[in-house]
Coordinates of C-alpha atoms in Angstrom, one line a residue:
M16 CA 133.8 67.4 177.8
T17 CA 132.7 63.8 177.9
S18 CA 135.0 61.3 176.3
S19 CA 133.4 58.1 174.6
S20 CA 135.1 55.1 175.7
S21 CA 136.7 52.4 172.5
P22 CA 135.7 49.0 171.9
S23 CA 138.7 47.8 173.9
Q24 CA 137.9 49.4 177.0
D25 CA 134.3 48.1 177.0
T26 CA 135.9 44.6 176.4
K27 CA 138.3 44.8 179.7
R28 CA 135.3 45.9 181.7
L29 CA 133.0 43.2 180.0
A30 CA 135.2 40.4 181.3
H31 CA 134.5 41.5 184.9
T32 CA 130.6 42.5 184.4
Y33 CA 129.8 39.2 182.3
P34 CA 130.0 35.5 182.6
E35 CA 132.4 33.6 180.1
G36 CA 129.2 32.0 178.6
L37 CA 127.7 35.4 177.6
R38 CA 130.7 37.4 177.0
A39 CA 130.6 36.7 173.2
D40 CA 126.8 37.7 172.7
A41 CA 127.7 40.9 174.9
L42 CA 130.6 41.7 172.5
M43 CA 128.2 41.8 169.6
E44 CA 125.5 43.7 171.0
E45 CA 128.2 46.5 172.2
D46 CA 129.8 46.5 168.5
V47 CA 126.5 46.9 167.0
A48 CA 125.5 49.5 169.3
W49 CA 129.3 51.3 169.0
S50 CA 128.9 51.1 164.8
H51 CA 125.8 52.9 165.0
G52 CA 127.2 55.6 166.7
N53 CA 130.2 55.9 164.1
D54 CA 128.5 55.1 161.1
G55 CA 129.9 58.6 159.8
A56 CA 133.4 57.6 160.5
W57 CA 133.3 54.5 157.9
D58 CA 134.5 54.8 154.4
G59 CA 131.3 54.1 151.9
D60 CA 129.1 51.0 152.5
Q61 CA 130.3 47.5 154.0
F62 CA 130.1 44.4 152.7
D63 CA 130.9 40.8 154.5
R64 CA 133.5 39.0 153.3
S65 CA 131.8 37.0 150.0
E66 CA 130.7 40.4 148.6
R67 CA 134.0 42.3 148.7
A68 CA 135.7 39.2 147.2
A69 CA 133.1 39.0 144.6
L70 CA 133.5 40.8 141.2
R71 CA 131.6 44.3 141.0
R72 CA 130.3 45.2 137.5
V73 CA 130.5 49.3 137.0
V74 CA 127.3 50.3 135.4
G75 CA 127.7 52.4 132.4
L76 CA 131.0 51.4 130.8
S77 CA 129.8 49.1 128.0
T78 CA 129.9 50.2 124.4
E79 CA 128.2 47.4 123.2
L80 CA 125.4 48.5 119.8
E81 CA 122.4 46.9 119.7
D82 CA 122.1 47.6 115.9
V83 CA 124.0 45.0 114.0
T84 CA 124.9 47.6 111.2
E85 CA 126.1 50.1 113.8
V86 CA 128.3 47.6 115.1
E87 CA 129.8 46.9 111.6
Y88 CA 130.2 50.4 110.9
R89 CA 131.8 51.5 114.3
Q90 CA 134.4 48.5 113.5
L91 CA 135.3 49.5 110.7
R92 CA 136.0 53.1 111.3
L93 CA 139.0 52.3 113.4
E94 CA 141.4 54.9 112.4
R95 CA 141.0 58.7 112.0
V96 CA 143.5 59.8 109.1
V97 CA 144.7 63.0 107.4
L98 CA 146.1 62.7 104.0
V99 CA 149.0 64.7 102.4
G100 CA 149.9 65.0 99.0
V101 CA 152.6 66.7 96.9
W102 CA 151.9 68.3 93.5
T103 CA 154.9 67.7 91.4
S104 CA 152.8 68.4 88.0
G105 CA 149.6 68.5 86.2
T106 CA 147.2 71.2 87.2
A107 CA 145.6 72.0 90.6
R108 CA 142.6 70.1 89.7
D109 CA 144.7 66.8 89.2
A110 CA 146.3 67.1 92.1
E111 CA 143.0 67.5 94.1
N112 CA 141.3 64.7 92.3
S113 CA 144.8 62.2 93.2
L114 CA 143.9 63.1 96.8
A115 CA 140.0 62.5 96.5
E116 CA 140.9 58.8 95.1
L117 CA 143.5 58.8 98.0
A118 CA 140.2 59.8 100.5
A119 CA 137.8 56.9 98.6
L120 CA 140.6 54.3 99.4
A121 CA 141.2 55.0 102.9
E122 CA 137.7 55.1 103.5
T123 CA 137.4 51.4 101.8
A124 CA 140.2 50.5 104.2
G125 CA 138.1 51.7 107.1
A126 CA 139.2 54.8 108.1
L127 CA 137.7 58.2 108.7
V128 CA 139.4 61.2 106.8
L129 CA 139.5 64.2 108.7
D130 CA 141.3 66.7 106.4
G131 CA 143.8 66.4 103.6
V132 CA 146.9 68.6 102.6
I133 CA 148.5 69.2 99.4
Q134 CA 152.3 70.9 98.7
R135 CA 153.3 72.5 95.5
R136 CA 156.8 71.2 95.3
D137 CA 159.3 70.3 91.9
K138 CA 159.9 66.5 93.8
P139 CA 159.4 65.0 97.1
D140 CA 161.7 65.7 99.9
A141 CA 164.3 63.1 100.1
A142 CA 164.1 63.1 103.7
T143 CA 160.5 63.7 105.1
Y144 CA 158.4 63.6 101.8
I145 CA 157.1 67.3 102.2
G146 CA 160.0 69.0 103.8
S147 CA 161.1 69.7 107.5
G148 CA 158.8 72.8 108.2
K149 CA 155.8 71.6 106.1
A150 CA 156.2 68.3 108.3
E151 CA 156.0 70.7 111.6
E152 CA 153.1 72.5 110.2
L153 CA 151.7 68.7 109.6
R154 CA 152.3 67.6 113.4
G155 CA 150.0 70.8 114.4
I156 CA 147.0 69.6 112.2
V157 CA 147.4 66.1 113.6
H158 CA 147.1 67.1 117.0
E159 CA 144.5 69.7 116.0
T160 CA 142.7 67.1 114.5
G161 CA 143.2 64.1 116.9
A162 CA 144.5 62.1 114.0
D163 CA 146.5 58.9 114.9
T164 CA 147.7 58.1 111.2
V165 CA 149.3 59.9 108.0
I166 CA 148.9 58.7 104.6
C167 CA 150.8 60.0 101.9
D168 CA 149.6 60.0 98.1
G169 CA 152.7 58.2 97.0
E170 CA 155.1 55.3 97.6
L171 CA 157.8 56.7 100.5
S172 CA 160.9 54.9 100.9
P173 CA 161.8 53.3 104.3
G174 CA 163.8 56.4 105.6
Q175 CA 161.3 59.0 104.6
L176 CA 158.7 56.9 106.5
I177 CA 160.8 56.5 109.7
Q178 CA 161.8 60.5 109.3
L179 CA 158.4 61.5 108.9
E180 CA 157.2 59.5 111.9
D181 CA 160.0 61.1 113.7
V182 CA 158.5 64.5 113.3
V183 CA 154.5 63.8 113.3
K184 CA 154.9 61.3 116.4
V185 CA 152.2 59.3 114.7
K186 CA 151.8 56.4 112.3
V187 CA 152.5 57.4 108.7
I188 CA 152.1 54.8 105.6
D189 CA 151.9 55.5 102.1
R190 CA 149.5 55.0 99.2
T191 CA 151.2 51.6 98.2
A192 CA 150.3 50.1 101.7
L193 CA 147.0 51.5 102.0
I194 CA 146.4 49.4 98.4
L195 CA 147.7 46.4 100.0
D196 CA 145.6 46.8 102.7
I197 CA 142.4 46.7 100.9
F198 CA 143.4 44.0 98.8
A199 CA 144.7 41.9 102.0
Q200 CA 140.5 42.6 102.9
H201 CA 139.1 41.7 99.9
A202 CA 140.9 38.7 98.7
K203 CA 138.7 35.3 98.9
S204 CA 140.5 32.8 96.8
R205 CA 143.4 30.6 97.6
E206 CA 145.2 32.2 94.7
G207 CA 144.0 35.9 95.5
K208 CA 145.1 35.2 98.8
A209 CA 148.6 33.9 98.2
Q210 CA 149.0 36.8 95.5
V211 CA 148.4 39.7 98.1
A212 CA 150.7 38.2 100.8
L213 CA 153.5 38.2 97.8
A214 CA 152.9 41.6 97.3
Q215 CA 153.0 42.6 101.0
M216 CA 156.2 40.6 101.7
Q217 CA 157.9 42.3 98.7
Y218 CA 157.1 45.9 100.0
M219 CA 157.8 44.8 103.4
L220 CA 161.1 43.4 102.9
P221 CA 163.0 46.5 102.8
R222 CA 161.2 48.4 105.4
L223 CA 161.7 46.0 108.1
R224 CA 163.0 48.0 111.2
G225 CA 164.6 46.6 114.5
W226 CA 164.9 47.9 118.4
G227 CA 167.0 46.8 121.2
Q228 CA 167.2 43.3 120.6
S229 CA 166.4 43.1 116.8
L230 CA 169.7 44.4 116.3
S231 CA 171.4 42.1 118.6
R232 CA 173.9 39.5 117.3
Q233 CA 173.1 35.6 117.8
M234 CA 175.6 33.0 118.5
G235 CA 176.7 31.0 115.5
G236 CA 178.8 31.2 112.2
G237 CA 182.0 29.0 113.3
R238 CA 182.3 25.4 113.6
G239 CA 181.4 24.9 116.9
G240 CA 184.1 25.5 120.1
L241 CA 183.7 27.3 123.3
A242 CA 182.4 30.9 122.1
T243 CA 181.3 29.8 118.6
R244 CA 183.2 32.2 116.6
G245 CA 182.0 34.6 114.1
P246 CA 179.4 37.7 114.8
G247 CA 176.5 35.6 113.3
E248 CA 173.4 37.3 112.0
T249 CA 171.3 40.0 113.8
K250 CA 167.8 39.3 114.5
I251 CA 166.6 41.6 111.5
E252 CA 168.8 39.6 109.1
T253 CA 167.2 36.4 110.5
D254 CA 163.6 38.1 109.8
R255 CA 164.9 38.9 106.4
R256 CA 165.8 36.2 105.7
R257 CA 162.7 33.8 106.7
I258 CA 160.8 36.5 104.5
R259 CA 162.8 36.0 101.3
E260 CA 162.0 32.0 101.9
K261 CA 158.4 32.4 102.5
M262 CA 158.4 35.0 99.1
A263 CA 160.0 31.6 97.1
K264 CA 157.5 29.4 98.5
M265 CA 154.9 31.4 97.8
R266 CA 155.6 32.2 94.2
R267 CA 156.3 28.1 93.7
E268 CA 152.4 28.0 94.8
I269 CA 150.9 30.8 92.5
A270 CA 153.1 28.9 89.7
E271 CA 151.0 26.0 90.6
M272 CA 147.9 28.0 90.3
K273 CA 149.3 29.5 87.3
T274 CA 149.3 25.7 85.6
G275 CA 146.0 25.2 86.4
R276 CA 144.5 28.5 84.9
E277 CA 146.7 27.7 82.0
V278 CA 145.3 24.3 81.3
K279 CA 141.8 25.9 81.4
R280 CA 143.1 28.5 79.0
Q281 CA 144.4 25.7 76.8
E282 CA 140.9 23.5 76.8
R283 CA 139.0 26.9 75.9
R284 CA 141.7 27.2 72.8
R285 CA 141.3 23.4 72.0
N286 CA 137.6 23.9 71.6
K287 CA 138.1 26.9 69.7
V288 CA 136.1 29.3 72.5
P289 CA 136.8 33.0 71.8
S290 CA 137.4 35.0 75.3
V291 CA 136.5 38.2 76.2
A292 CA 138.1 40.1 79.2
I293 CA 136.3 42.9 81.2
A294 CA 139.0 45.4 82.4
G295 CA 138.8 48.7 83.7
Y296 CA 139.4 51.2 86.6
T297 CA 138.3 50.2 90.0
N298 CA 134.4 51.0 90.7
A299 CA 133.5 51.7 87.1
G300 CA 131.2 49.0 86.8
K301 CA 132.9 45.8 85.6
S302 CA 131.1 43.2 88.0
S303 CA 127.8 45.4 87.4
L304 CA 128.6 44.5 83.6
L305 CA 129.4 40.8 84.1
N306 CA 126.3 40.3 85.9
R307 CA 124.2 42.0 83.4
L308 CA 125.6 40.2 80.5
T309 CA 125.5 36.8 81.9
G310 CA 123.9 36.5 85.2
A311 CA 126.8 35.8 87.5
G312 CA 125.6 36.7 90.5
V313 CA 129.0 38.2 91.3
L314 CA 129.4 41.0 94.5
V315 CA 128.4 44.0 93.3
E316 CA 129.4 47.1 95.8
N317 CA 130.3 51.0 95.2
A318 CA 133.8 50.3 97.0
L319 CA 137.0 50.6 95.1
F320 CA 138.6 46.7 94.7
A321 CA 135.6 45.3 95.9
T322 CA 136.1 42.1 93.8
L323 CA 139.7 40.8 93.2
D324 CA 139.1 37.3 92.2
P325 CA 138.8 36.8 88.4
T326 CA 135.5 35.3 87.5
V327 CA 135.4 33.7 84.4
R328 CA 131.5 32.7 82.7
R329 CA 130.2 31.3 79.6
A330 CA 128.0 33.7 77.5
E331 CA 126.5 33.6 74.1
T332 CA 126.4 36.2 71.4
P333 CA 122.7 37.2 69.6
S334 CA 123.9 34.8 66.6
G335 CA 124.3 32.0 68.8
R336 CA 128.3 31.7 69.5
L337 CA 129.4 30.9 72.7
Y338 CA 132.2 32.8 74.2
T339 CA 133.8 33.4 77.7
L340 CA 133.9 36.7 79.7
A341 CA 136.0 37.0 82.6
D342 CA 136.2 40.1 85.3
T343 CA 139.5 41.1 86.1
V344 CA 140.8 42.8 89.1
G345 CA 140.3 46.5 89.0
F346 CA 143.1 49.0 88.2
V347 CA 144.5 52.4 89.7
R348 CA 146.6 55.5 89.2
H349 CA 150.0 54.6 90.4
L350 CA 149.1 50.8 90.9
P351 CA 152.1 49.4 93.1
H352 CA 154.6 47.4 90.9
H353 CA 154.4 45.1 93.5
L354 CA 150.8 44.1 92.6
V355 CA 151.3 44.3 89.3
E356 CA 153.9 41.4 89.7
A357 CA 152.1 39.2 92.2
F358 CA 148.6 39.3 89.9
R359 CA 150.5 38.5 86.8
S360 CA 149.1 35.6 86.3
T361 CA 145.3 36.9 87.0
M362 CA 146.4 39.7 85.0
E363 CA 147.1 37.5 81.8
E364 CA 143.7 36.6 81.4
V365 CA 143.7 40.0 79.3
G366 CA 146.6 39.4 77.2
D367 CA 145.2 35.8 76.1
S368 CA 141.6 37.0 75.2
D369 CA 140.5 37.8 71.8
L370 CA 138.8 40.9 72.8
I371 CA 139.4 43.7 75.6
L372 CA 135.8 45.4 77.1
H373 CA 137.6 48.3 78.7
V374 CA 135.2 49.9 81.1
V375 CA 135.5 53.5 82.1
D376 CA 133.3 55.4 84.5
G377 CA 131.2 57.8 82.5
S378 CA 130.2 59.9 85.9
H379 CA 133.5 60.2 86.8
P380 CA 135.3 63.8 86.9
A381 CA 138.4 62.5 84.9
P382 CA 137.4 59.7 82.5
E383 CA 140.1 60.3 80.5
E384 CA 142.8 59.9 83.5
Q385 CA 141.1 56.6 84.2
L386 CA 141.6 55.0 80.6
A387 CA 145.2 56.5 80.4
A388 CA 145.8 54.5 83.5
V389 CA 144.1 51.1 82.8
R390 CA 146.3 51.3 79.3
E391 CA 149.4 51.8 81.1
V392 CA 149.1 48.4 83.2
I393 CA 147.6 47.0 80.1
R394 CA 151.1 47.4 78.1
D395 CA 152.8 46.3 81.1
V396 CA 150.9 42.7 80.9
G397 CA 152.0 43.0 77.2
A398 CA 148.0 42.9 75.9
T399 CA 148.7 45.9 73.6
G400 CA 148.1 43.7 70.3
V401 CA 144.7 42.5 71.5
P402 CA 141.2 44.4 70.4
E403 CA 139.4 46.9 72.4
I404 CA 136.1 48.4 72.8
V405 CA 135.6 51.2 75.0
V406 CA 132.7 50.8 77.2
I407 CA 131.4 54.2 78.9
N408 CA 129.6 52.9 82.0
K409 CA 126.9 54.9 84.3
A410 CA 125.3 56.7 81.4
D411 CA 122.8 57.3 83.1
L412 CA 124.5 59.3 85.5
A413 CA 127.4 60.8 83.3
D414 CA 127.1 64.6 82.0
P415 CA 125.9 64.2 77.9
L416 CA 128.6 66.4 77.1
V417 CA 131.1 64.4 78.9
L418 CA 129.5 61.4 77.1
Q419 CA 129.7 63.1 73.2
R420 CA 133.8 64.1 74.2
L421 CA 134.3 60.9 75.3
M422 CA 132.9 58.9 72.1
R423 CA 134.0 61.4 69.9
V424 CA 137.5 60.7 70.8
E425 CA 137.5 57.0 71.9
K426 CA 136.4 55.9 68.0
H427 CA 135.4 52.5 69.0
S428 CA 133.3 52.9 71.9
I429 CA 129.6 52.9 73.0
A430 CA 127.9 54.0 76.0
V431 CA 125.6 51.9 78.2
S432 CA 124.2 51.7 81.9
A433 CA 124.7 48.2 83.8
R434 CA 122.0 49.5 86.4
T435 CA 119.4 50.0 83.9
G436 CA 120.0 47.8 80.9
A437 CA 120.4 51.0 78.4
G438 CA 122.5 50.1 75.6
I439 CA 123.5 46.2 76.6
E440 CA 121.6 44.8 73.4
E441 CA 123.7 47.3 71.1
L442 CA 126.7 46.4 73.0
L443 CA 126.2 42.7 72.5
A444 CA 125.8 42.8 69.0
L445 CA 129.4 44.6 69.0
I446 CA 130.6 41.7 70.8
D447 CA 129.3 39.3 68.2
N448 CA 130.6 41.6 65.2
E449 CA 134.5 42.2 67.1
L450 CA 134.8 38.5 67.7
P451 CA 137.4 36.8 65.4
H452 CA 135.0 34.5 62.7
P453 CA 136.1 31.2 61.6
S454 CA 138.3 31.4 59.0
V455 CA 136.8 28.5 56.7
E456 CA 133.5 28.6 55.0
I457 CA 131.5 25.1 53.9
E458 CA 128.5 23.9 52.7
A459 CA 127.8 20.4 54.2
L460 CA 125.2 17.8 54.0
V461 CA 125.3 16.2 57.8
P462 CA 123.2 13.0 57.9
Y463 CA 120.9 12.7 60.5
T464 CA 122.6 9.8 62.4
H465 CA 126.0 12.5 62.7
G466 CA 123.9 14.9 65.2
K467 CA 127.2 15.5 67.2
L468 CA 128.8 17.1 64.4
V469 CA 126.1 19.3 64.0
A470 CA 126.1 20.6 67.4
R471 CA 129.7 21.3 67.1
A472 CA 129.1 23.1 64.4
H473 CA 126.9 25.2 66.5
D474 CA 129.0 25.5 69.3
E475 CA 132.3 26.2 67.5
G476 CA 131.5 27.5 64.6
E477 CA 129.1 30.1 62.9
V478 CA 126.1 28.9 61.3
L479 CA 124.9 31.0 58.4
S480 CA 122.0 28.9 57.0
E481 CA 120.2 25.5 58.1
E482 CA 118.0 23.3 56.1
H483 CA 116.6 20.3 57.1
T484 CA 116.3 17.9 54.1
A485 CA 115.5 14.0 53.3
E486 CA 118.9 13.5 53.3
G487 CA 120.2 15.4 56.4
T488 CA 120.9 18.7 57.8
L489 CA 122.2 20.9 55.4
L490 CA 124.5 23.6 56.8
K491 CA 126.3 26.9 55.4
L492 CA 128.6 27.9 57.9
R493 CA 132.1 29.2 59.0
V494 CA 134.2 26.9 61.0
H495 CA 137.7 26.6 62.1
E496 CA 140.0 24.4 60.1
E497 CA 139.9 21.3 62.0
L498 CA 136.1 21.5 62.4
A499 CA 136.0 21.9 58.4
A500 CA 138.3 18.5 58.0
E501 CA 136.0 16.6 59.7
L502 CA 132.6 17.8 57.4
T503 CA 134.2 17.6 54.2
P504 CA 133.4 14.3 53.5
Y505 CA 129.7 15.5 53.7
V506 CA 130.3 18.5 51.1
P507 CA 127.8 18.0 48.5
A508 CA 129.4 17.0 44.9
P509 CA 129.0 19.9 42.7
L510 CA 126.2 19.5 39.6
A511 CA 127.3 18.2 36.4

């Protein structure tokens, strides 16, 4: 057997064979020849120093999508969720409708719903919301579907959240946290963002958790000295105190914004401009109706809580009377009380209005439940005494039998379609009839030199007849008391 010589042995041999000047060249030739004969022993491709130090791109790892719509869709679909509901009252269909609405909320928030389960109980379990045995079953469903979040159809206590998470081993949130997340995504104005932030802090305050150093005591509490006597605050107590301070600051800011909104309302009252508020369930078509009535150009989207910020627009009745039309935030079943409290200044638009257009989705499986949920919130903001017109929207998609049933139960109602425009003319005429009419009926002969007074009569009053004579404009109209006092000097003297 012949043995191959190593490069070190060849180097010793070359030292005697080649002169000093040619030794380096000979070494390079020998190394190259030796490397060609031993290619199989090398580990992969060989690179020089610059190539070894350079960044090497691994092909096939990029998940970037060229289509912008696909990118946006993928960015929204971040979490895979399983829904859990507790059926305590009502029928099975009611419980399924509630869970279907929770699924729509989850999709609006940007989640992919994988599964949903309902448990029949007298009341939710105090420890894990659904009981320890069902929590273990839920853990199996989560593991089987590959979900990373569980959403419960109700408001969970801090203890229920912690214990259910300990069993299912994934993140657990409740209905309130989900709605708050949607509001945080859709709030655009400064007031809307402040109201959502306040509601989130109110929800977060009792649910703060601490691990490790969050429960350690900070030094302090004494009047100085070597070790600063007293146990001091824990980190979580400090966080709670800071949240309370932020909440107080947020309430002050919202109160200042409320003052500006109140000034605008007082200006409308001073000018005797009637106001109409559009209220209703989320995704019932309130913004579509506002656009149809006024051409406001408000965002319209088939999503829950697509618009949060109130929009006030000027409109005119068929008889020429001016009024304001306000689009309010959408309502939902079990609307978190944090949101009702935070958005109270916005919802006051409903309480201060002269007429409420209560919009309901005629194509919804349970429109009566939508009506009841909205009226509960209207009652909370103290607007029960305001006249109401029930506007059954989406009449082009609704079942005719459902429309007949609703219009038979709701005596003061009208069916319209904001998409096609059907019934809009009848709705405008109904608004004209229902708006409060001026209390004083007067006839005045206004000189042509007082054209501003005639214009005010058209803007603030209800002109019954108008005739242009040689002496001036003869008006027969209904106006409020202040304008009637200004028109009194121009009342024609009775004929003898």
